[in-house]
Structures are given as structure tokens and as C-alpha cells.
Amino acid sequence: MKTIDQLLADGVAGKRVFVRADLNVPLDGTTITDDGRIRAVQPTIAKLAEAGARVVVASHLGRPKGAPDPAFSLAPAAARLGELLGTDVAFATDTVGESARAVVAGLADGQVAVLENLRFNAGETAKDDAERGAFADQLAALADVYVGDGFGAVHRKHASVYDLPARLPHAAGYLIATEVGVLKKLTDEVKRPYVVVLGGAKVSDKLAVIDQLLGKADRLLIGGGMAYTFLKAKGYEVGISLLQEDQIPTVTEYMERAERNGVELVLPVDVLASGEFPDLKTKAPADFITVDADKIPSDKEGLDIGPRTRELYASKIADAETVFWNGPVGVFEHPDYAGGTQAVAQALVDSSAFTVVGGGDSAAAVRTLGFDENAFGHISTGGGASLEYLEGKTLPGLAALED
């Protein structure tokens, strides 16, 4: 895989360099609530601009249906990128149309432009190879060189991620190089004890990675909505908690395999439970009780790990050499149910281990709860991509960057 430093050594001055970034940031209207992904790709863009490249930045945002939708415009991300770079960033109001061609043609050496949301064009996500390839051809006409740096999208076989690199000289940006280096420390170069904390809503989203980790991790700490399927598999009453009944046989087999393999699989011992899901907009005080994990009332829902579980999980992290955390362990968006996720994050901060926060909601939680990002070994920009890498899958966007 060619690095951006090799690309820069070859010279990029005057060349149109297409940077596939991941600017898929959360928005409240047109206000960015977490700019972490923009800041993560900034070093690559800045370095190319400094070297005299004419930088064309492209990304997706959200899930528009293959047509323009103002709610998913990249205009706020383009404006924020300009603020971070300290320079004006041009913005094309389409992806490969008249605006994109004019904006790219108007770039001088060292200038940066952002194209509108790639997913406004159905060709970006098309399952049909020919349709996807036709869109990649249009994108290729805007550039001389390709730099892949959108780690959060490398697990997608999309035109700008998979097909476009085949049409242009290509290299990996700084962010992708960093992300892959970190993931190798979680797969090929693991220092032990290796502790993995998995949360999030659905156990089905994590089955494949749990399957892999049962042969690699020393401890698996389970929290979030997915924990209740494990608790149900143990025969516990989980009330109206989030539950995937159809996954109970698989979860049962995983718990048995963990025991056979000597992997410590740790479940909550107490939870915060309520009869009502919290109001995440007004953040009104919650009405909850703290109960043992095997005594959740039939009319209540578990919404966070309890105080004893927080202490237990912190103790299981304390002596680790490597920690990977993906998924909040409670409804952290509400302050009354953020304590568990706060405790897990604090345990990572207090640990002397190499700590990796696995993107998505976990990264958002870390920032929302006020933690210093530098207190962690690495905060990934791609939760789904990280999980698929750990599952042992070939990621299309990384394969496309290989020579």
C-alpha cells in the first residue's frame, strides 16, 4: 500500500488530488455536534495543500436515497474544514455536475474544494458494478491522483471507495495508515491481558466480532442493550429490556465456548431500570431503580449498568495491557444513564494499557462526556470498519489501495 509520504515525494504540485474523506458528522440542523471526523482527516488535506496540490475532497453524509436532500448537505462540513485549515474552502453544489467541474477547474495550486454528498448520486452505492463504475468514471475525470483517507467507509464497496482507486494512481492517507496500524495491534501484535468491552443496542451487530474474539481476547465485558440477550440466555428475567430472542441459542453457545477457551465473559451484575425510555431531548430527570441483573422487574427496562457493575468492569480493565472498547454500555445521551459509559471511559483513562475507542457512538460518548481525547491511545473514526477488520473480513476500501 503506497503511503501519502511516497506520493508527496513523487510530487503533487499542480495535480488534482481526490481525497476520499469521511466527513459523515452528526448534525443538529446545520450545526455540527461532533467534528472529530473532520479533524481526523485535516492533516492529510493540509499536507497535500501545502505541497501545492489542488485538493478535491469528497465524502458521504447520512443515508440519502441517491438524490439531493438538503438535510444531508456537506456544506456545514466544508465550512468547518475551512475553519480548521484556516483558509477558504470552495464548495460544489453537486458531485460530478456543472458545479463540481467548475469548482475543480477553478482551483489554484494549494487550494481545497469539497464536493456535495456523494450519496446524492445513486451510482455511489449501487450494487450493479456497471452503474457504480460509470459514476467512478465521472469522479475520475475530476482528478489526477486518488488518496483514500475515509476509514469509516472502507468496509463499503462503493464507487468512491472501491472503484475509483482502480482508475487513478492511489495512496493511503495519514488517517487510514494510523487506523490500520492500530488495528494490527489488536490482531497481530496484541499485548496481554487483552480486554474487550462491547456495548451498543443489538447483539446481532456484534456476533461476528464476538465469534473472532473468543479465540483472541482474554476478557469480554458485555454491556448496553445487547447484554440483556446474554442475561436472558442465563435464564434471568429481563423485563421489557431490549432483547433479541432469536439470538439466544447463539449467545448460549458463545458463553459455553468462552468457558471452554478460558475467556472470561463478564456480564452486568446490576442495572438501572425504568418503566419508561428516557426523554433524550428535554433530558428530564429519569425515574429508575437499581436492581440486581437477575431481578429486573417484568415491567421495567434496563438502561445502564449499575454501580457494582461499573466497579467490576473497572477492576477487569485495571491490569490490562490492551483494551478495545466499542459501544456505550447505557443510554449515555441522557445524564441519568451516562454513568456506566462514563465509568468505562474513566477506567480506560486510568489504565496503563494501550486503549482503543472503536468509533461511532463510543467516540461520540467520549467527547460528549468531556474526556480529553489524548487520554486514550486511539479513538477510531470507523466503528463498523473497525469491527469488520477485527472479524477478519477483507475491507474493500483497503484492498483497493493495495498495489
Coordinates of N, CA, C and O in Angstrom, one line a residue, residues 69-205:
D69 N -30.7 15.9 -1.1 CA -31.6 16.2 0.1 C -30.9 17.2 1.0 O -29.8 16.9 1.5
P70 N -31.4 18.4 1.1 CA -30.7 19.5 1.8 C -30.4 19.1 3.3 O -29.4 19.6 3.8
A71 N -31.1 18.1 3.8 CA -30.9 17.7 5.2 C -29.5 17.0 5.3 O -28.9 16.9 6.4
F72 N -29.0 16.5 4.2 CA -27.7 15.8 4.3 C -26.6 16.5 3.5 O -25.6 15.9 3.0
S73 N -26.7 17.8 3.3 CA -25.7 18.5 2.6 C -24.4 18.6 3.4 O -24.4 18.7 4.6
L74 N -23.3 18.5 2.6 CA -22.0 18.6 3.2 C -21.5 20.1 3.4 O -20.4 20.3 3.9
A75 N -22.4 21.0 3.1 CA -22.0 22.4 3.3 C -21.5 22.8 4.7 O -20.4 23.4 4.8
P76 N -22.1 22.3 5.8 CA -21.6 22.6 7.1 C -20.2 22.0 7.3 O -19.3 22.6 7.9
A77 N -20.0 20.8 6.8 CA -18.7 20.2 7.0 C -17.6 20.9 6.2 O -16.5 21.0 6.6
A78 N -18.0 21.4 5.0 CA -17.0 22.1 4.2 C -16.6 23.4 4.9 O -15.4 23.8 4.9
A79 N -17.6 24.1 5.5 CA -17.3 25.3 6.2 C -16.4 25.0 7.4 O -15.5 25.8 7.7
R80 N -16.7 23.9 8.2 CA -15.8 23.6 9.3 C -14.4 23.2 8.9 O -13.5 23.6 9.6
L81 N -14.3 22.5 7.8 CA -13.0 22.2 7.3 C -12.2 23.5 7.0 O -11.0 23.6 7.3
G82 N -12.8 24.4 6.4 CA -12.2 25.7 6.1 C -11.7 26.4 7.4 O -10.6 26.9 7.4
E83 N -12.5 26.3 8.4 CA -12.1 26.9 9.7 C -10.9 26.2 10.3 O -9.9 26.8 10.8
L84 N -10.9 24.9 10.2 CA -9.7 24.1 10.7 C -8.5 24.3 9.9 O -7.4 24.4 10.5
L85 N -8.6 24.5 8.6 CA -7.4 24.7 7.7 C -7.0 26.2 7.8 O -5.9 26.5 7.4
G86 N -7.9 27.0 8.2 CA -7.5 28.5 8.2 C -7.5 29.1 6.9 O -6.7 30.0 6.6
T87 N -8.3 28.6 6.0 CA -8.4 29.1 4.6 C -9.8 28.9 4.0 O -10.5 28.1 4.5
D88 N -10.1 29.6 2.9 CA -11.3 29.4 2.3 C -11.3 28.0 1.6 O -10.4 27.6 0.9
V89 N -12.5 27.3 1.7 CA -12.7 26.0 1.0 C -13.8 26.2 0.1 O -14.9 26.6 0.5
A90 N -13.6 26.0 -1.2 CA -14.7 26.1 -2.2 C -15.7 24.9 -2.0 O -15.3 23.8 -1.6
F91 N -16.9 25.1 -2.4 CA -17.9 24.1 -2.2 C -18.7 23.9 -3.5 O -19.3 24.9 -4.0
A92 N -18.7 22.7 -4.0 CA -19.5 22.4 -5.2 C -20.9 21.9 -4.8 O -21.0 21.0 -3.9
T93 N -21.9 22.4 -5.4 CA -23.3 22.0 -5.0 C -23.8 20.8 -5.7 O -24.9 20.4 -5.5
D94 N -22.9 20.1 -6.4 CA -23.2 18.7 -6.9 C -22.0 17.9 -6.8 O -20.9 18.3 -6.3
T95 N -22.1 16.6 -7.3 CA -21.0 15.7 -7.2 C -20.1 15.6 -8.4 O -18.9 15.7 -8.3
V96 N -20.7 15.5 -9.6 CA -20.0 15.4 -10.8 C -20.5 16.3 -11.9 O -20.2 16.1 -13.1
G97 N -21.4 17.2 -11.5 CA -22.1 18.0 -12.5 C -21.4 19.3 -12.8 O -20.2 19.4 -12.6
E98 N -22.2 20.3 -13.3 CA -21.6 21.5 -13.7 C -20.9 22.3 -12.6 O -19.8 22.8 -12.8
S99 N -21.5 22.3 -11.4 CA -20.8 23.0 -10.3 C -19.5 22.3 -9.9 O -18.5 23.0 -9.7
A100 N -19.5 21.0 -9.8 CA -18.3 20.3 -9.5 C -17.2 20.5 -10.5 O -16.0 20.8 -10.1
R101 N -17.5 20.4 -11.8 CA -16.5 20.7 -12.8 C -15.9 22.1 -12.7 O -14.7 22.3 -12.9
A102 N -16.8 23.1 -12.5 CA -16.4 24.5 -12.5 C -15.5 24.7 -11.2 O -14.5 25.4 -11.3
V103 N -15.9 24.2 -10.1 CA -15.2 24.4 -8.9 C -13.8 23.8 -9.0 O -12.8 24.4 -8.6
V104 N -13.7 22.6 -9.5 CA -12.4 21.9 -9.6 C -11.5 22.6 -10.6 O -10.3 22.8 -10.4
A105 N -12.1 23.1 -11.7 CA -11.3 23.8 -12.7 C -10.8 25.1 -12.2 O -9.8 25.6 -12.7
G106 N -11.5 25.7 -11.2 CA -11.1 27.0 -10.7 C -10.1 26.9 -9.6 O -9.6 28.0 -9.1
L107 N -9.7 25.7 -9.2 CA -8.7 25.6 -8.1 C -7.3 26.0 -8.6 O -6.9 25.6 -9.7
A108 N -6.6 26.7 -7.7 CA -5.2 27.0 -7.9 C -4.4 26.1 -7.1 O -4.9 25.4 -6.2
D109 N -3.1 26.0 -7.3 CA -2.2 25.2 -6.5 C -2.4 25.5 -5.0 O -2.4 26.7 -4.6
G110 N -2.6 24.5 -4.2 CA -2.7 24.7 -2.8 C -4.1 25.0 -2.3 O -4.3 25.1 -1.1
Q111 N -5.0 25.0 -3.2 CA -6.4 25.3 -2.8 C -7.2 24.0 -2.6 O -6.8 22.9 -3.1
V112 N -8.3 24.1 -1.8 CA -9.1 23.0 -1.4 C -10.6 23.2 -1.8 O -11.1 24.3 -1.6
A113 N -11.2 22.1 -2.3 CA -12.6 22.2 -2.6 C -13.3 20.9 -2.0 O -12.7 19.9 -1.9
V114 N -14.6 21.1 -1.6 CA -15.4 19.9 -1.2 C -16.5 19.7 -2.1 O -17.2 20.7 -2.5
L115 N -16.7 18.5 -2.6 CA -17.9 18.2 -3.4 C -19.1 17.9 -2.5 O -19.0 17.5 -1.4
E116 N -20.3 18.1 -3.1 CA -21.5 17.7 -2.4 C -21.6 16.2 -2.1 O -20.8 15.4 -2.7
N117 N -22.4 15.9 -1.2 CA -22.6 14.5 -0.7 C -22.6 13.5 -1.8 O -23.5 13.5 -2.7
L118 N -21.7 12.5 -1.8 CA -21.5 11.5 -2.9 C -22.8 10.7 -3.0 O -23.1 10.2 -4.1
R119 N -23.5 10.5 -1.9 CA -24.7 9.6 -1.9 C -25.9 10.3 -2.5 O -27.0 9.7 -2.6
F120 N -25.7 11.6 -3.0 CA -26.8 12.2 -3.7 C -26.8 11.6 -5.1 O -27.8 11.9 -5.9
N121 N -25.8 10.8 -5.5 CA -25.8 10.2 -6.8 C -26.0 8.7 -6.5 O -25.2 8.1 -5.8
A122 N -27.0 8.0 -7.1 CA -27.3 6.6 -6.9 C -26.1 5.7 -7.3 O -26.0 4.6 -6.7
G123 N -25.3 6.2 -8.2 CA -24.1 5.3 -8.6 C -23.1 5.1 -7.4 O -22.4 4.1 -7.5
E124 N -23.1 5.9 -6.4 CA -22.1 5.7 -5.3 C -22.3 4.4 -4.6 O -21.4 3.7 -4.3
T125 N -23.6 4.1 -4.3 CA -23.9 2.9 -3.5 C -24.5 1.8 -4.3 O -24.9 0.8 -3.7
A126 N -24.5 1.9 -5.6 CA -25.2 0.9 -6.5 C -24.6 -0.5 -6.3 O -23.4 -0.7 -6.2
K127 N -25.5 -1.5 -6.3 CA -25.0 -2.9 -6.2 C -24.5 -3.3 -7.6 O -23.6 -4.2 -7.7
D128 N -25.0 -2.7 -8.7 CA -24.6 -3.0 -10.0 C -23.2 -2.5 -10.3 O -23.0 -1.3 -10.2
D129 N -22.3 -3.4 -10.7 CA -20.9 -2.9 -10.9 C -20.8 -1.9 -12.0 O -20.0 -0.9 -11.9
A130 N -21.6 -2.0 -13.1 CA -21.5 -1.1 -14.2 C -22.0 0.3 -13.8 O -21.4 1.3 -14.2
E131 N -23.1 0.3 -13.0 CA -23.6 1.6 -12.6 C -22.6 2.3 -11.7 O -22.4 3.5 -11.8
R132 N -22.1 1.5 -10.8 CA -21.1 2.1 -9.8 C -19.8 2.5 -10.6 O -19.3 3.6 -10.3
G133 N -19.4 1.7 -11.6 CA -18.2 2.1 -12.3 C -18.4 3.3 -13.2 O -17.5 4.1 -13.4
A134 N -19.6 3.5 -13.7 CA -19.9 4.7 -14.5 C -19.7 6.0 -13.7 O -19.2 7.0 -14.1
F135 N -20.2 5.9 -12.4 CA -20.1 7.0 -11.5 C -18.6 7.2 -11.2 O -18.1 8.4 -11.1
A136 N -17.9 6.2 -11.0 CA -16.4 6.3 -10.7 C -15.7 6.9 -11.8 O -14.8 7.7 -11.6
D137 N -16.1 6.6 -13.1 CA -15.5 7.2 -14.2 C -15.7 8.8 -14.2 O -14.8 9.5 -14.5
Q138 N -16.9 9.2 -13.8 CA -17.2 10.6 -13.7 C -16.3 11.3 -12.7 O -15.8 12.4 -12.8
L139 N -16.2 10.6 -11.5 CA -15.3 11.2 -10.5 C -13.9 11.2 -10.9 O -13.2 12.2 -10.6
A140 N -13.4 10.2 -11.6 CA -12.0 10.1 -12.1 C -11.7 11.3 -13.0 O -10.5 11.7 -13.0
A141 N -12.7 11.8 -13.7 CA -12.4 12.9 -14.6 C -12.1 14.2 -13.9 O -11.6 15.1 -14.5
L142 N -12.4 14.2 -12.6 CA -12.1 15.4 -11.8 C -10.7 15.4 -11.2 O -10.4 16.3 -10.5
A143 N -10.0 14.3 -11.4 CA -8.7 14.2 -10.6 C -7.6 13.5 -11.4 O -7.8 12.9 -12.4
D144 N -6.4 13.7 -10.9 CA -5.2 13.0 -11.4 C -4.7 11.9 -10.5 O -4.1 11.0 -11.0
V145 N -5.0 12.1 -9.2 CA -4.4 11.1 -8.2 C -5.5 10.9 -7.2 O -6.4 11.8 -6.9
Y146 N -5.5 9.7 -6.5 CA -6.5 9.4 -5.5 C -5.8 9.1 -4.2 O -4.8 8.4 -4.1
V147 N -6.4 9.7 -3.1 CA -5.9 9.4 -1.8 C -7.1 8.9 -0.9 O -8.1 9.6 -0.8
G148 N -7.0 7.7 -0.5 CA -8.0 7.1 0.4 C -7.8 7.5 1.8 O -6.7 7.1 2.4
D149 N -8.7 8.2 2.5 CA -8.5 8.5 3.9 C -9.8 8.5 4.7 O -9.9 9.1 5.8
G150 N -10.8 7.9 4.1 CA -12.1 7.8 4.7 C -12.3 6.5 5.4 O -13.0 5.6 4.9
F151 N -11.6 6.3 6.5 CA -11.6 5.0 7.1 C -13.0 4.5 7.5 O -13.3 3.3 7.4
G152 N -13.9 5.4 7.9 CA -15.2 5.0 8.3 C -16.0 4.4 7.2 O -17.1 3.9 7.4
A153 N -15.5 4.5 5.9 CA -16.2 3.9 4.8 C -15.5 2.8 4.1 O -16.0 2.3 3.1
V154 N -14.3 2.4 4.6 CA -13.6 1.4 3.8 C -14.2 0.0 3.8 O -13.8 -0.9 3.0
H155 N -15.2 -0.2 4.6 CA -15.9 -1.6 4.6 C -17.0 -1.6 3.6 O -17.7 -2.6 3.5
R156 N -17.2 -0.5 2.9 CA -18.3 -0.4 1.9 C -17.7 -0.5 0.5 O -16.7 0.1 0.1
K157 N -18.4 -1.3 -0.4 CA -18.0 -1.5 -1.8 C -18.7 -0.4 -2.6 O -19.6 -0.7 -3.3
H158 N -18.3 0.8 -2.4 CA -18.9 2.0 -3.0 C -18.0 2.6 -4.1 O -16.8 2.3 -4.0
A159 N -18.5 3.3 -5.0 CA -17.8 3.8 -6.1 C -16.6 4.6 -5.7 O -15.5 4.4 -6.2
S160 N -16.7 5.5 -4.8 CA -15.6 6.4 -4.4 C -14.6 5.7 -3.5 O -13.5 6.2 -3.3
V161 N -15.0 4.6 -3.0 CA -14.1 3.8 -2.0 C -13.4 2.7 -2.7 O -12.2 2.4 -2.5
Y162 N -14.1 2.0 -3.6 CA -13.6 0.7 -4.2 C -13.3 0.9 -5.7 O -12.2 0.4 -6.1
D163 N -14.1 1.5 -6.4 CA -13.9 1.5 -7.9 C -13.0 2.6 -8.3 O -12.2 2.5 -9.3
L164 N -13.1 3.8 -7.7 CA -12.3 4.9 -8.1 C -10.8 4.7 -8.0 O -10.0 5.1 -8.9
P165 N -10.2 4.1 -6.9 CA -8.8 3.9 -6.8 C -8.2 3.1 -8.0 O -7.1 3.3 -8.4
A166 N -9.1 2.2 -8.6 CA -8.6 1.4 -9.7 C -8.4 2.2 -11.0 O -7.7 1.8 -11.9
R167 N -8.9 3.5 -11.0 CA -8.9 4.3 -12.2 C -7.8 5.4 -12.1 O -7.6 6.1 -13.1
L168 N -7.2 5.5 -10.9 CA -6.2 6.6 -10.7 C -5.0 6.1 -9.9 O -5.1 5.1 -9.2
P169 N -3.8 6.7 -10.1 CA -2.7 6.4 -9.1 C -3.2 6.7 -7.7 O -4.0 7.6 -7.5
H170 N -2.9 5.8 -6.8 CA -3.5 5.9 -5.5 C -2.6 5.7 -4.3 O -1.5 5.1 -4.5
A171 N -3.0 6.2 -3.2 CA -2.2 6.1 -1.9 C -3.1 6.2 -0.7 O -4.2 6.7 -0.9
A172 N -2.6 5.7 0.4 CA -3.4 5.8 1.6 C -3.0 7.1 2.4 O -1.8 7.4 2.5
G173 N -4.0 7.8 2.9 CA -3.7 9.0 3.7 C -3.3 8.7 5.1 O -3.2 7.5 5.5
Y174 N -2.9 9.7 5.9 CA -2.4 9.5 7.2 C -3.4 8.8 8.1 O -3.0 8.0 9.0
L175 N -4.7 9.2 8.0 CA -5.7 8.6 8.9 C -5.8 7.1 8.7 O -5.8 6.3 9.7
I176 N -5.9 6.6 7.5 CA -6.0 5.2 7.2 C -4.8 4.5 7.7 O -4.9 3.4 8.2
A177 N -3.6 5.0 7.4 CA -2.4 4.4 7.9 C -2.4 4.2 9.4 O -2.0 3.2 9.9
T178 N -2.8 5.3 10.1 CA -2.9 5.2 11.5 C -3.9 4.1 12.0 O -3.6 3.3 12.9
E179 N -5.1 4.2 11.4 CA -6.1 3.2 11.8 C -5.7 1.8 11.6 O -5.9 0.9 12.5
V180 N -5.1 1.5 10.4 CA -4.6 0.1 10.2 C -3.5 -0.3 11.1 O -3.5 -1.4 11.6
G181 N -2.6 0.6 11.4 CA -1.6 0.3 12.4 C -2.1 0.0 13.7 O -1.6 -0.9 14.4
V182 N -3.1 0.7 14.2 CA -3.8 0.4 15.5 C -4.5 -0.9 15.4 O -4.3 -1.7 16.4
L183 N -5.2 -1.2 14.4 CA -5.9 -2.5 14.3 C -5.0 -3.7 14.3 O -5.3 -4.8 14.8
K184 N -3.8 -3.5 13.8 CA -2.8 -4.6 13.8 C -2.4 -4.9 15.2 O -2.1 -6.0 15.6
K185 N -2.4 -3.8 16.1 CA -2.0 -4.0 17.5 C -3.2 -4.8 18.2 O -2.9 -5.3 19.3
L186 N -4.3 -4.8 17.6 CA -5.5 -5.6 18.2 C -5.6 -6.9 17.6 O -6.5 -7.7 18.1
T187 N -4.8 -7.3 16.6 CA -5.0 -8.6 15.9 C -3.6 -9.3 15.9 O -3.6 -10.5 16.3
D188 N -2.6 -8.7 15.4 CA -1.3 -9.4 15.1 C -0.3 -9.2 16.2 O 0.6 -10.0 16.3
E189 N -0.4 -8.1 16.9 CA 0.7 -7.7 17.8 C 0.1 -7.4 19.2 O 0.5 -6.4 19.8
V190 N -0.8 -8.3 19.7 CA -1.5 -8.0 20.9 C -0.7 -8.2 22.2 O 0.0 -9.2 22.3
K191 N -0.7 -7.2 23.0 CA -0.1 -7.3 24.4 C -1.2 -7.7 25.3 O -2.2 -7.1 25.3
R192 N -0.9 -8.7 26.2 CA -1.9 -9.2 27.1 C -1.6 -8.9 28.6 O -0.5 -8.6 28.9
P193 N -2.7 -8.8 29.3 CA -4.1 -9.2 29.1 C -4.8 -8.3 28.1 O -4.6 -7.1 28.1
Y194 N -5.6 -8.9 27.2 CA -6.3 -8.2 26.2 C -7.8 -8.2 26.6 O -8.4 -9.2 26.6
V195 N -8.3 -7.0 26.9 CA -9.7 -6.9 27.3 C -10.5 -6.1 26.3 O -10.1 -5.1 25.8
V196 N -11.7 -6.7 26.0 CA -12.6 -6.0 25.0 C -13.9 -5.7 25.7 O -14.5 -6.6 26.4
V197 N -14.3 -4.5 25.6 CA -15.6 -4.0 26.1 C -16.5 -3.8 24.9 O -16.3 -3.0 24.0
L198 N -17.7 -4.5 24.9 CA -18.6 -4.4 23.8 C -20.0 -4.0 24.4 O -20.5 -4.6 25.3
G199 N -20.5 -2.9 23.8 CA -21.8 -2.4 24.2 C -22.6 -2.2 22.9 O -22.4 -2.8 21.9
G200 N -23.6 -1.2 23.0 CA -24.4 -1.0 21.9 C -25.8 -1.7 22.0 O -26.0 -2.4 23.0
A201 N -26.6 -1.4 21.1 CA -28.0 -1.9 21.2 C -28.2 -3.4 20.9 O -28.8 -4.1 21.7
K202 N -27.8 -3.8 19.8 CA -28.1 -5.1 19.3 C -27.0 -6.1 19.3 O -25.9 -5.8 18.8
V203 N -27.2 -7.3 19.9 CA -26.2 -8.3 19.9 C -25.9 -8.8 18.5 O -24.7 -9.2 18.2
S204 N -26.9 -8.8 17.7 CA -26.7 -9.3 16.3 C -25.6 -8.5 15.5 O -25.0 -9.0 14.6
D205 N -25.4 -7.2 15.9 CA -24.4 -6.4 15.3 C -23.0 -6.8 15.6 O -22.1 -6.4 15.0

